[in-house]
mmCIF file of C-alpha atoms and ligand atoms in Angstrom:
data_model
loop_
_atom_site.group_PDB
_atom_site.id
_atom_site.type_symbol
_atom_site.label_atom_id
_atom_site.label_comp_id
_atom_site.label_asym_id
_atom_site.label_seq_id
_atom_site.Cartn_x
_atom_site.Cartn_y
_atom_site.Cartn_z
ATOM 1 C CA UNK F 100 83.122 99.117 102.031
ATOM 2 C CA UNK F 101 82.751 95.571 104.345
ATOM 3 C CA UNK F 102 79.684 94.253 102.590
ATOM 4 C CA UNK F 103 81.554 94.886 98.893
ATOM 5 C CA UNK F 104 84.342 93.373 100.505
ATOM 6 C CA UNK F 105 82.291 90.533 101.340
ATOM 7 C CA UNK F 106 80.019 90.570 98.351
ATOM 8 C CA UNK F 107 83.647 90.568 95.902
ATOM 9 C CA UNK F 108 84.644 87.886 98.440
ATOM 10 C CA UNK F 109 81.416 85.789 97.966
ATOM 11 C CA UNK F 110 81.264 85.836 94.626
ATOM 12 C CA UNK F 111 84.641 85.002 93.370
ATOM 13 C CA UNK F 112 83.790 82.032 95.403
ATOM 14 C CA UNK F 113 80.817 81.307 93.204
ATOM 15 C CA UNK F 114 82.493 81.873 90.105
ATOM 16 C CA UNK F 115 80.374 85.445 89.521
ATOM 17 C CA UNK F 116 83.917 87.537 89.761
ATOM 18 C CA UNK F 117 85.034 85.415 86.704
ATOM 19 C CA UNK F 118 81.557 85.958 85.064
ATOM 20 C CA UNK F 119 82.109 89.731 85.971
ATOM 21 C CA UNK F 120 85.676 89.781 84.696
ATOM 22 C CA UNK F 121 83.978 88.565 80.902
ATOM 23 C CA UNK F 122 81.751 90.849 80.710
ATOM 24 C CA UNK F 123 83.308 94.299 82.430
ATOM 25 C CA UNK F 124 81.573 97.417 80.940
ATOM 26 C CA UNK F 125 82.639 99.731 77.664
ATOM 27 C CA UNK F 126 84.223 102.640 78.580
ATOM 28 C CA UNK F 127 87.815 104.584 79.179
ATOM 29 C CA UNK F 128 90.044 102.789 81.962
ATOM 30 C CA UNK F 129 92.657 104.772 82.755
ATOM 31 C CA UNK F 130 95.939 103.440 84.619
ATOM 32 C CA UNK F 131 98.048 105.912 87.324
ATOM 33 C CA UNK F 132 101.731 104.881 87.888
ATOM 34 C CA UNK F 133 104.279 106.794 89.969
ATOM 35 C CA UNK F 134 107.605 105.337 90.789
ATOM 36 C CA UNK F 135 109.020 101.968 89.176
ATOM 37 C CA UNK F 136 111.309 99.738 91.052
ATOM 38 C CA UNK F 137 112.186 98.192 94.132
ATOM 39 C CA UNK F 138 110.682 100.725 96.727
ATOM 40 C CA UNK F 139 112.450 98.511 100.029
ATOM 41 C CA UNK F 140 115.564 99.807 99.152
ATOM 42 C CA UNK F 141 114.815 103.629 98.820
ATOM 43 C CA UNK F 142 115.478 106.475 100.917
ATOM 44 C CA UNK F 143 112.774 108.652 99.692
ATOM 45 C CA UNK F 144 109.237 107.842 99.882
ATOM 46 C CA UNK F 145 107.936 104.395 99.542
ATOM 47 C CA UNK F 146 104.126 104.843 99.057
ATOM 48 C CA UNK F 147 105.272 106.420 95.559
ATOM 49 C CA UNK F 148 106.073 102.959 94.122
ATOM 50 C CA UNK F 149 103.699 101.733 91.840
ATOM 51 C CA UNK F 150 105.142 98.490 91.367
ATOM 52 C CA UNK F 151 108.818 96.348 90.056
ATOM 53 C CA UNK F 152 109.540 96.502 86.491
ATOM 54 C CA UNK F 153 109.129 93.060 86.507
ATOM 55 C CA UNK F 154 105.064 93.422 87.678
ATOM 56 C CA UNK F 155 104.872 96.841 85.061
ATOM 57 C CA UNK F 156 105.961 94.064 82.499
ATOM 58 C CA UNK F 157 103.254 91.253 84.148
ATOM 59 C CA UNK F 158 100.269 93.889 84.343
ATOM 60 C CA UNK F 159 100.521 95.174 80.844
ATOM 61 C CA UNK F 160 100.810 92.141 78.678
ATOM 62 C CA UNK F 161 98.170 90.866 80.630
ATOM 63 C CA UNK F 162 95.747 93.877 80.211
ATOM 64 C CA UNK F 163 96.657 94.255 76.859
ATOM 65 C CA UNK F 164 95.432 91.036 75.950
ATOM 66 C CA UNK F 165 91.971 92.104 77.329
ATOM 67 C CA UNK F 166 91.389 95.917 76.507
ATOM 68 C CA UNK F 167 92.230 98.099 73.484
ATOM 69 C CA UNK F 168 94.453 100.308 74.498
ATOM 70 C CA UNK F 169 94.495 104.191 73.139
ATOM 71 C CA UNK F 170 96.566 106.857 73.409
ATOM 72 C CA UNK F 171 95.916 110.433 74.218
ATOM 73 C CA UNK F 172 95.210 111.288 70.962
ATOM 74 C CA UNK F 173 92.783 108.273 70.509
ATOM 75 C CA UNK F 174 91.237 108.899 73.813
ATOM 76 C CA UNK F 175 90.544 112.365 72.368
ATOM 77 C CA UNK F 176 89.094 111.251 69.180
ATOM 78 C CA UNK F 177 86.345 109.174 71.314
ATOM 79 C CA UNK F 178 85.767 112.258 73.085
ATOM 80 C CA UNK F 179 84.489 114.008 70.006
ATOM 81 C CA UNK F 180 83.123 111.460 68.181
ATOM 82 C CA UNK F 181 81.919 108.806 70.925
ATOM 83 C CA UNK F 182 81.324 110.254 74.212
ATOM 84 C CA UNK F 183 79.699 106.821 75.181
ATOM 85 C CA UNK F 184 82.446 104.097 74.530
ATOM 86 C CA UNK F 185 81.595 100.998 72.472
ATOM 87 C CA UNK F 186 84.239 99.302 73.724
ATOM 88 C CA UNK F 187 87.215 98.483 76.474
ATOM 89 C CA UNK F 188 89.700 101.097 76.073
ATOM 90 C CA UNK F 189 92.541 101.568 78.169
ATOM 91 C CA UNK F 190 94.622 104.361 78.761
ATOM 92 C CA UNK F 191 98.713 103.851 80.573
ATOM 93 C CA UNK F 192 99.776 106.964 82.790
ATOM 94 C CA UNK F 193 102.873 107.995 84.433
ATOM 95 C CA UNK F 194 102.386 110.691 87.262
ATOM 96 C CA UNK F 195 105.612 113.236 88.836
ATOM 97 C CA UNK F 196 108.434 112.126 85.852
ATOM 98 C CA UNK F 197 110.910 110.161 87.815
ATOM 99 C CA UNK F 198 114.093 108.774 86.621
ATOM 100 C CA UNK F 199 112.820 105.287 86.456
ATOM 101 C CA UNK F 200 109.912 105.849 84.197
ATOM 102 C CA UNK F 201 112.293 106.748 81.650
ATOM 103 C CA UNK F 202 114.759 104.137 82.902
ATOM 104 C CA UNK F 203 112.369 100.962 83.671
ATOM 105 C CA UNK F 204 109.252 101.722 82.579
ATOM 106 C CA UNK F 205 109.901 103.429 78.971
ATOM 107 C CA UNK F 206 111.866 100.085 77.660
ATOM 108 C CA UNK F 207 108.807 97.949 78.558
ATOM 109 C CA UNK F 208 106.373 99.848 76.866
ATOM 110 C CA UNK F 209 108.582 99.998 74.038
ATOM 111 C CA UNK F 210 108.931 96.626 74.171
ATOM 112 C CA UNK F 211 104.620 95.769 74.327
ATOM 113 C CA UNK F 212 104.273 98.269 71.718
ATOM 114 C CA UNK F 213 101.898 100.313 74.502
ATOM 115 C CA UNK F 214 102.160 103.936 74.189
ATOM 116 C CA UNK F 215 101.999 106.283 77.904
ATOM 117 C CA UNK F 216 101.423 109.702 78.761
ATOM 118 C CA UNK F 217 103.786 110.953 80.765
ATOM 119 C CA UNK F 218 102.401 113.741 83.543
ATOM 120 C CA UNK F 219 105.557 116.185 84.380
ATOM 121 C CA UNK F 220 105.712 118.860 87.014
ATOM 122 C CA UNK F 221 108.198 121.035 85.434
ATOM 123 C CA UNK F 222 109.611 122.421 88.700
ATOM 124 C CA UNK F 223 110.535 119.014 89.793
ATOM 125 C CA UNK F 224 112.357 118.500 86.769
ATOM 126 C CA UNK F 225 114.227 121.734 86.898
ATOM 127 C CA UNK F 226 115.771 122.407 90.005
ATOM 128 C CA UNK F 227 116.841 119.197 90.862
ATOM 129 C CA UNK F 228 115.397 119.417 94.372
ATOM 130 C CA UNK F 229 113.342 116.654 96.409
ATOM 131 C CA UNK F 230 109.342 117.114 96.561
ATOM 132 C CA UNK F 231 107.894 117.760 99.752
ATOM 133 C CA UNK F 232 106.702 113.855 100.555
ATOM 134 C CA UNK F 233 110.302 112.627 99.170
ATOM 135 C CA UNK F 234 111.273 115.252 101.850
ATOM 136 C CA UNK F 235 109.445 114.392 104.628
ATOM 137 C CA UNK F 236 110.033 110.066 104.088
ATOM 138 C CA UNK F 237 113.995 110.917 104.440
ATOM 139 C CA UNK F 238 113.450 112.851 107.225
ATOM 140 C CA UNK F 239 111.106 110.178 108.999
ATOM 141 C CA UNK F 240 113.451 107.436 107.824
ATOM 142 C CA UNK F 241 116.737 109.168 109.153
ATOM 143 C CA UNK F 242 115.226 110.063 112.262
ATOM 144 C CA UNK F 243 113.999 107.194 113.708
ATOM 145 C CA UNK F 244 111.139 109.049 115.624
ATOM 146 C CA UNK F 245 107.663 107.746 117.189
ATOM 147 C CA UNK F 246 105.772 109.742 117.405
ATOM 148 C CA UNK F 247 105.061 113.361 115.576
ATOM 149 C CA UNK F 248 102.132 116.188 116.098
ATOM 150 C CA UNK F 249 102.892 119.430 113.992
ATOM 151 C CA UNK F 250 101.156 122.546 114.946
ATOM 152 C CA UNK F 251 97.501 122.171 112.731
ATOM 153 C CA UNK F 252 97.625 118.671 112.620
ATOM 154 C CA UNK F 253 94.347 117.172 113.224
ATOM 155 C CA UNK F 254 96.008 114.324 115.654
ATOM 156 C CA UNK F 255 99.376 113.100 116.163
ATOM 157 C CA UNK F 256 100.623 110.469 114.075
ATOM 158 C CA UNK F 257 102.066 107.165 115.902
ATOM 159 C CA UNK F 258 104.976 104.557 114.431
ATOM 160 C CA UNK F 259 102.906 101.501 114.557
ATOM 161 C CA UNK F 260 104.283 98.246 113.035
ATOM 162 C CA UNK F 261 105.533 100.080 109.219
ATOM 163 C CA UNK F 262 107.273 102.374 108.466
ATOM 164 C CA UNK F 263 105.938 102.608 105.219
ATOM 165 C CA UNK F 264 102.149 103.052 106.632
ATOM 166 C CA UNK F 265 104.039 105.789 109.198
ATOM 167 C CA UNK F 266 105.297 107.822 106.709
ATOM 168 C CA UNK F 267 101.899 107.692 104.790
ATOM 169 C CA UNK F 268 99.775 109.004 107.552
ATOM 170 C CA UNK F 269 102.156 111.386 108.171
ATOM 171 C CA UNK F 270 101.726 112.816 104.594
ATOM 172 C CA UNK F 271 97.973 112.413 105.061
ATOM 173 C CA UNK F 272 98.361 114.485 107.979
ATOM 174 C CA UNK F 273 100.161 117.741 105.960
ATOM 175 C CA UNK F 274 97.725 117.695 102.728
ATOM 176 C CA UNK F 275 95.005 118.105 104.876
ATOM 177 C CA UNK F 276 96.293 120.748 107.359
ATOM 178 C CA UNK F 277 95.408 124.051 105.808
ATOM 179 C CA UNK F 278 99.050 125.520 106.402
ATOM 180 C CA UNK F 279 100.957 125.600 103.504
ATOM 181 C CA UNK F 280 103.215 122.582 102.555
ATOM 182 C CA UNK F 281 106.571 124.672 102.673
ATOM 183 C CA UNK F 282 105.807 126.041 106.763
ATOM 184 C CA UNK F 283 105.279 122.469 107.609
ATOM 185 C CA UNK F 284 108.296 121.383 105.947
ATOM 186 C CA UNK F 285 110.910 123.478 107.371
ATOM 187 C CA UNK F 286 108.606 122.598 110.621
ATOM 188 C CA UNK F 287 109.106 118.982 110.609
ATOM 189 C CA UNK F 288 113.199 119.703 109.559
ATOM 190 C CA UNK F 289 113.116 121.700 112.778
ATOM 191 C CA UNK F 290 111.533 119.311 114.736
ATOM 192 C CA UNK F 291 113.662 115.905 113.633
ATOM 193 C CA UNK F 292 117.086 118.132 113.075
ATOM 194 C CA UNK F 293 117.969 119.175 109.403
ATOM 195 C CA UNK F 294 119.781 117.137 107.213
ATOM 196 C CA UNK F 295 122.855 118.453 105.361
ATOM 197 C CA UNK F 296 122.312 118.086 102.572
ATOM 198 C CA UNK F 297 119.200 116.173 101.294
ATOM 199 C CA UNK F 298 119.648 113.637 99.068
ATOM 200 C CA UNK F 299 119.594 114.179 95.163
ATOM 201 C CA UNK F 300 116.113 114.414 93.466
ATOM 202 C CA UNK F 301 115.654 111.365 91.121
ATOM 203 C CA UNK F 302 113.509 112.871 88.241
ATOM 204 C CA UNK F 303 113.868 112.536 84.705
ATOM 205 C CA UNK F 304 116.054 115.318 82.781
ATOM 206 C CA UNK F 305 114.785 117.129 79.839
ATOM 207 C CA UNK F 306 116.617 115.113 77.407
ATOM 208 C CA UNK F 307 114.718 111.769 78.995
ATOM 209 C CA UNK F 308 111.442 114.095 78.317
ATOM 210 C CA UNK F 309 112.602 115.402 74.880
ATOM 211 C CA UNK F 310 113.151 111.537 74.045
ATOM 212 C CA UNK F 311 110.081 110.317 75.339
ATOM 213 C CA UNK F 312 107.870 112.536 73.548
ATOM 214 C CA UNK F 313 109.923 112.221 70.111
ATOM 215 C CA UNK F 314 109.367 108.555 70.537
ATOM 216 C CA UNK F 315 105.192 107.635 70.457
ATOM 217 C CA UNK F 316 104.823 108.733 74.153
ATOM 218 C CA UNK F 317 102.312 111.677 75.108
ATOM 219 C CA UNK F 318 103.994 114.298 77.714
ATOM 220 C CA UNK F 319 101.225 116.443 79.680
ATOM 221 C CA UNK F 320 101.440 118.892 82.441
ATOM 222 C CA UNK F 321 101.433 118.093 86.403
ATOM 223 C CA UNK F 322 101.666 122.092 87.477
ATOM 224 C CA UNK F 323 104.890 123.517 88.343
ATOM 225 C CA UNK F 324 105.712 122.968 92.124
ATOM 226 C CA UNK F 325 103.391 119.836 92.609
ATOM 227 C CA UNK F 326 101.549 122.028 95.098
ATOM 228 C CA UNK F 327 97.835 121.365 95.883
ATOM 229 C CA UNK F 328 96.198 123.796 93.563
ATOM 230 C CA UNK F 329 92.903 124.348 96.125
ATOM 231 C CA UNK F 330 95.042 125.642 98.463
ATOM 232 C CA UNK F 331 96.552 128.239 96.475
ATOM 233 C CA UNK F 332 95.515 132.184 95.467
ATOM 234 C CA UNK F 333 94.128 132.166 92.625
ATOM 235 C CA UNK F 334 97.294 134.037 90.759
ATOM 236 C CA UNK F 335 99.395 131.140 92.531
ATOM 237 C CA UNK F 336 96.983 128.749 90.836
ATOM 238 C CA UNK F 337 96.648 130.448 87.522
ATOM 239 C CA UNK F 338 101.034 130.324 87.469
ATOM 240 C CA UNK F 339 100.978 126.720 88.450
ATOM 241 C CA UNK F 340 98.837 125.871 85.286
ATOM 242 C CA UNK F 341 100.430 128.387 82.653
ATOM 243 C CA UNK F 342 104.019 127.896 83.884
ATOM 244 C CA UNK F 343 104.110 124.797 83.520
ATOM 245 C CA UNK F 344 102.270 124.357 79.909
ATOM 246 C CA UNK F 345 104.588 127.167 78.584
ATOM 247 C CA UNK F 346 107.756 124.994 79.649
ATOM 248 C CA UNK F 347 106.469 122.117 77.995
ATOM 249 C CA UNK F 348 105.538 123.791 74.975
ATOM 250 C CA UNK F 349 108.470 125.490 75.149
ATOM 251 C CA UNK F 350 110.891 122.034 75.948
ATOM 252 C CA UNK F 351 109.059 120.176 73.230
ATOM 253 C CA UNK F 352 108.011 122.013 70.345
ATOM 254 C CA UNK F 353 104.605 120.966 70.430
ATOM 255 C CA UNK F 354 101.414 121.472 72.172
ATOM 256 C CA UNK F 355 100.673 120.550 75.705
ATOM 257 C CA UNK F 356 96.897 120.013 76.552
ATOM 258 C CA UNK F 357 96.682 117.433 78.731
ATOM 259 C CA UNK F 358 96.827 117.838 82.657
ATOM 260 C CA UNK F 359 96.814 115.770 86.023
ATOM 261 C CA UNK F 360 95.496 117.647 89.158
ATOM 262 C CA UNK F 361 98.751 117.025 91.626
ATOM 263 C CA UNK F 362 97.801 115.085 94.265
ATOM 264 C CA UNK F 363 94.411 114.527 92.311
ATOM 265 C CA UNK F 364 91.636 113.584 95.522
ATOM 266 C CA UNK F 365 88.388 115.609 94.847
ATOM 267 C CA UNK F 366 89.342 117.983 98.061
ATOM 268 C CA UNK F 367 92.701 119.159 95.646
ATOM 269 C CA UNK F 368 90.889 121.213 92.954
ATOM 270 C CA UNK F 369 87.967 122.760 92.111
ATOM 271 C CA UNK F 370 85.839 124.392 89.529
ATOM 272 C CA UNK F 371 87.911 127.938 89.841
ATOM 273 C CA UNK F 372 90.966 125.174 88.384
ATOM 274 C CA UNK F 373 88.810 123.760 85.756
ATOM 275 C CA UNK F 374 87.661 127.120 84.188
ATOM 276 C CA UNK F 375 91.286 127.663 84.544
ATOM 277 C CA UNK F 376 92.421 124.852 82.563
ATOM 278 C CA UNK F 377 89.942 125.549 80.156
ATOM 279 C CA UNK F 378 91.067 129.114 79.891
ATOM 280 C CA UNK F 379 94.617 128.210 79.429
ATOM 281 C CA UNK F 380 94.127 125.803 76.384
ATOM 282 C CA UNK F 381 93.997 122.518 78.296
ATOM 283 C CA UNK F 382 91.110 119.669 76.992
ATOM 284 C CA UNK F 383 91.542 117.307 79.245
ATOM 285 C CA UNK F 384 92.461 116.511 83.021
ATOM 286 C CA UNK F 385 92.740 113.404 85.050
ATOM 287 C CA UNK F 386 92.310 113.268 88.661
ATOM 288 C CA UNK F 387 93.363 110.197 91.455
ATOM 289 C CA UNK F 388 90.133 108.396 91.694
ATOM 290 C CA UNK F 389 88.778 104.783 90.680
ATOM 291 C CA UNK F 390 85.966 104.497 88.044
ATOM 292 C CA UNK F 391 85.565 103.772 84.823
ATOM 293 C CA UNK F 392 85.107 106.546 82.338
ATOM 294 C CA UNK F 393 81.881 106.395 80.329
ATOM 295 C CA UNK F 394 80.308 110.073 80.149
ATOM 296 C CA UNK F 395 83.633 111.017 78.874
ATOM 297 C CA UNK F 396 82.247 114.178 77.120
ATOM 298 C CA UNK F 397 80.718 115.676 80.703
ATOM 299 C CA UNK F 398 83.551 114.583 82.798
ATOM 300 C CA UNK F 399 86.539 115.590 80.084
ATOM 301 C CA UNK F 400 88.550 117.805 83.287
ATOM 302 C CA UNK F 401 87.534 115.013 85.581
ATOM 303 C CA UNK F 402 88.697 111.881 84.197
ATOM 304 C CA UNK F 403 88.995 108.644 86.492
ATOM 305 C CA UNK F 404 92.469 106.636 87.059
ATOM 306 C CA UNK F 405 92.893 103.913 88.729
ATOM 307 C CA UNK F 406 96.184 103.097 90.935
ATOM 308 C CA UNK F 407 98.186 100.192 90.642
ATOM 309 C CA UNK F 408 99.378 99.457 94.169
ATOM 310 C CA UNK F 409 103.019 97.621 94.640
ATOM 311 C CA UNK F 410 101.697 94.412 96.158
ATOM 312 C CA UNK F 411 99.089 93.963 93.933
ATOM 313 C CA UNK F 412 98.500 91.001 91.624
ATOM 314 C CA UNK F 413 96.887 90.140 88.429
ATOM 315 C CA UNK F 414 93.714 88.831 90.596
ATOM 316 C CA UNK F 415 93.830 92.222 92.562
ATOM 317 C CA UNK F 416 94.272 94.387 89.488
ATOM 318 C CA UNK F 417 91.010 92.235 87.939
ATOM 319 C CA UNK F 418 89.221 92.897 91.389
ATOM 320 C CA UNK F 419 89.482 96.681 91.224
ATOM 321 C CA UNK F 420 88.507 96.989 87.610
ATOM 322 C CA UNK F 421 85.726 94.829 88.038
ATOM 323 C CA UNK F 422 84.399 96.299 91.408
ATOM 324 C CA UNK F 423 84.633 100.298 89.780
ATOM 325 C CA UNK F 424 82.156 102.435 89.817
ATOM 326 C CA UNK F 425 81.228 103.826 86.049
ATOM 327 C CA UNK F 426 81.309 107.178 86.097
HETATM 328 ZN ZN1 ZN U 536 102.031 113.847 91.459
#
């Protein structure tokens, strides 16, 4: 990780980077947003923010100048016809279905012409109700504590100079403790005191979905609960896949075959999902790691995304295409 840092560092010195940017590989880059907007003024959690609307509008007039971009249908179509891209496609996505995609990021896509897919866990959408890291970043926030070590956790988790970074290795600390997300939850509320009541949620509606998928954008599924689907019984698992498609389908009036693994880190699914996906009518998945997407026919419930971070810049963005791994 050092020496790439160093090499990247090197040779943007020497001018290589530039000579890098020019001549990137073909293949699929994919894009993973969350939240839109200011994240310094929220009470949920920060680390969802992808970036302003202001950046969303600086990132994609400036890739669009220097990849083709596809939708999910196109990026389909190369699947069948080109498994090895001839080209630099890239591919906009939208992960969880808050309020300000629709809000802040749907106008500025309009706007570039740049068509999305939109990944939407249907339970979020439903019943109103905040998501278990929303959840724990109001608690953190409200509480004011330290310092926090919840039975399972690997080590305790300190309040070092952030509270952004705090409430990030916090929720590092409950997806990888094997307990299941809702026992560490009510945990954590008994441990910091309760609030009454939470919060709203701040997802999208149905209508929001309805209109974004009447209106060129792709809608795919995201599971039900947003629970990591490794960790669940397989009927748990097989619900989470089929609920949620059948709501879409359902919502929509169209087919749903598209799907991002919630959470998406290798350790969050597993073949037993993809046989799953492929048994339940989905072609295509997309986890949460960097690379670019060339064997696009082998990896087609694997696909690579890349995150855009909030602080990042157009020199940053260029950095981590440039410096992916093809996969
Ligand atoms: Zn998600």
């Amino acid at each position: 990780m050092l020496a790439k840092r160093i090499q990247s560092k090197l040779e943007s010195m020497i001018g290589v980077s530039a000579f890098r940017w020019k001549h990137l590989p073909d293949g699929v880059y994919v894009l993973n947003l969350h939240r839109i907007g200011d994240m310094t003024t929220s009470k949920l959690d920060p680390n969802v923010y992808s970036c302003s609307a202001e950046n969303l509008h600086k990132h994609l007039s400036f890739l669009k100048e220097c990849f083709t971009i596809i939708s999910l249908a196109e990026l389909n179509q190369l699947i069948s016809t080109s498994p090895k891209p001839d080209k630099r496609y890239l591919l906009v996505t939208f992960d969880d279905g808050y309020k300000d995609n629709f809000e802040l990021a749907y106008p500025i896509l309009k706007s570039l012409n740049i068509p999305a897919v939109f990944f939407i866990a249907t339970g979020l959408i439903e019943n109103n109700e905040l998501p278990w890291w929303d959840k724990v970043a109001y608690l953190i926030q409200r509480s004011h504590i330290q310092k926090i070590k919840l039975p399972g956790w690997e080590e305790t988790v300190e309040f070092k100079t952030n509270p952004q970074i705090f409430i990030r290795l916090i929720l590092n600390q409950i997806k990888r403790c094997a307990a299941p997300i809702g026992e560490q939850i009510k945990e954590l509320e008994d441990f910091v005191g309760m609030p009454s009541p939470y919060p709203d949620a701040e997802f999208m509606s149905w209508d929001d979905v309805i209109t974004l998928s009447n209106n060129g954008m792709d809608i795919g599924a995201h599971s039900h609960s947003h629970d990591i689907l490794a960790k669940l019984s397989d009927d748990q698992m097989l619900f989470e896949l089929s609920h949620s498609k059948a709501i879409l389908e359902e919502k929509l009036g169209k087919p749903v075959k598209a799907f991002s693994y919630p959470v998406g880190s290798k350790n969050t699914y597993n073949d037993c999902v993809i046989e799953a996906l492929k048994d339940n009518g989905y072609e295509i998945a997309f986890n949460f790691h960097p690379g670019v997407n060339v064997n696009l026919a082998k990896n087609r419930y694997d696909l690579c995304r890349f995150p855009i971070e909030y602080m990042m810049d157009d020199e940053a963005l260029k950095k981590m295409l440039t410096y992916a791994k093809r996969i």
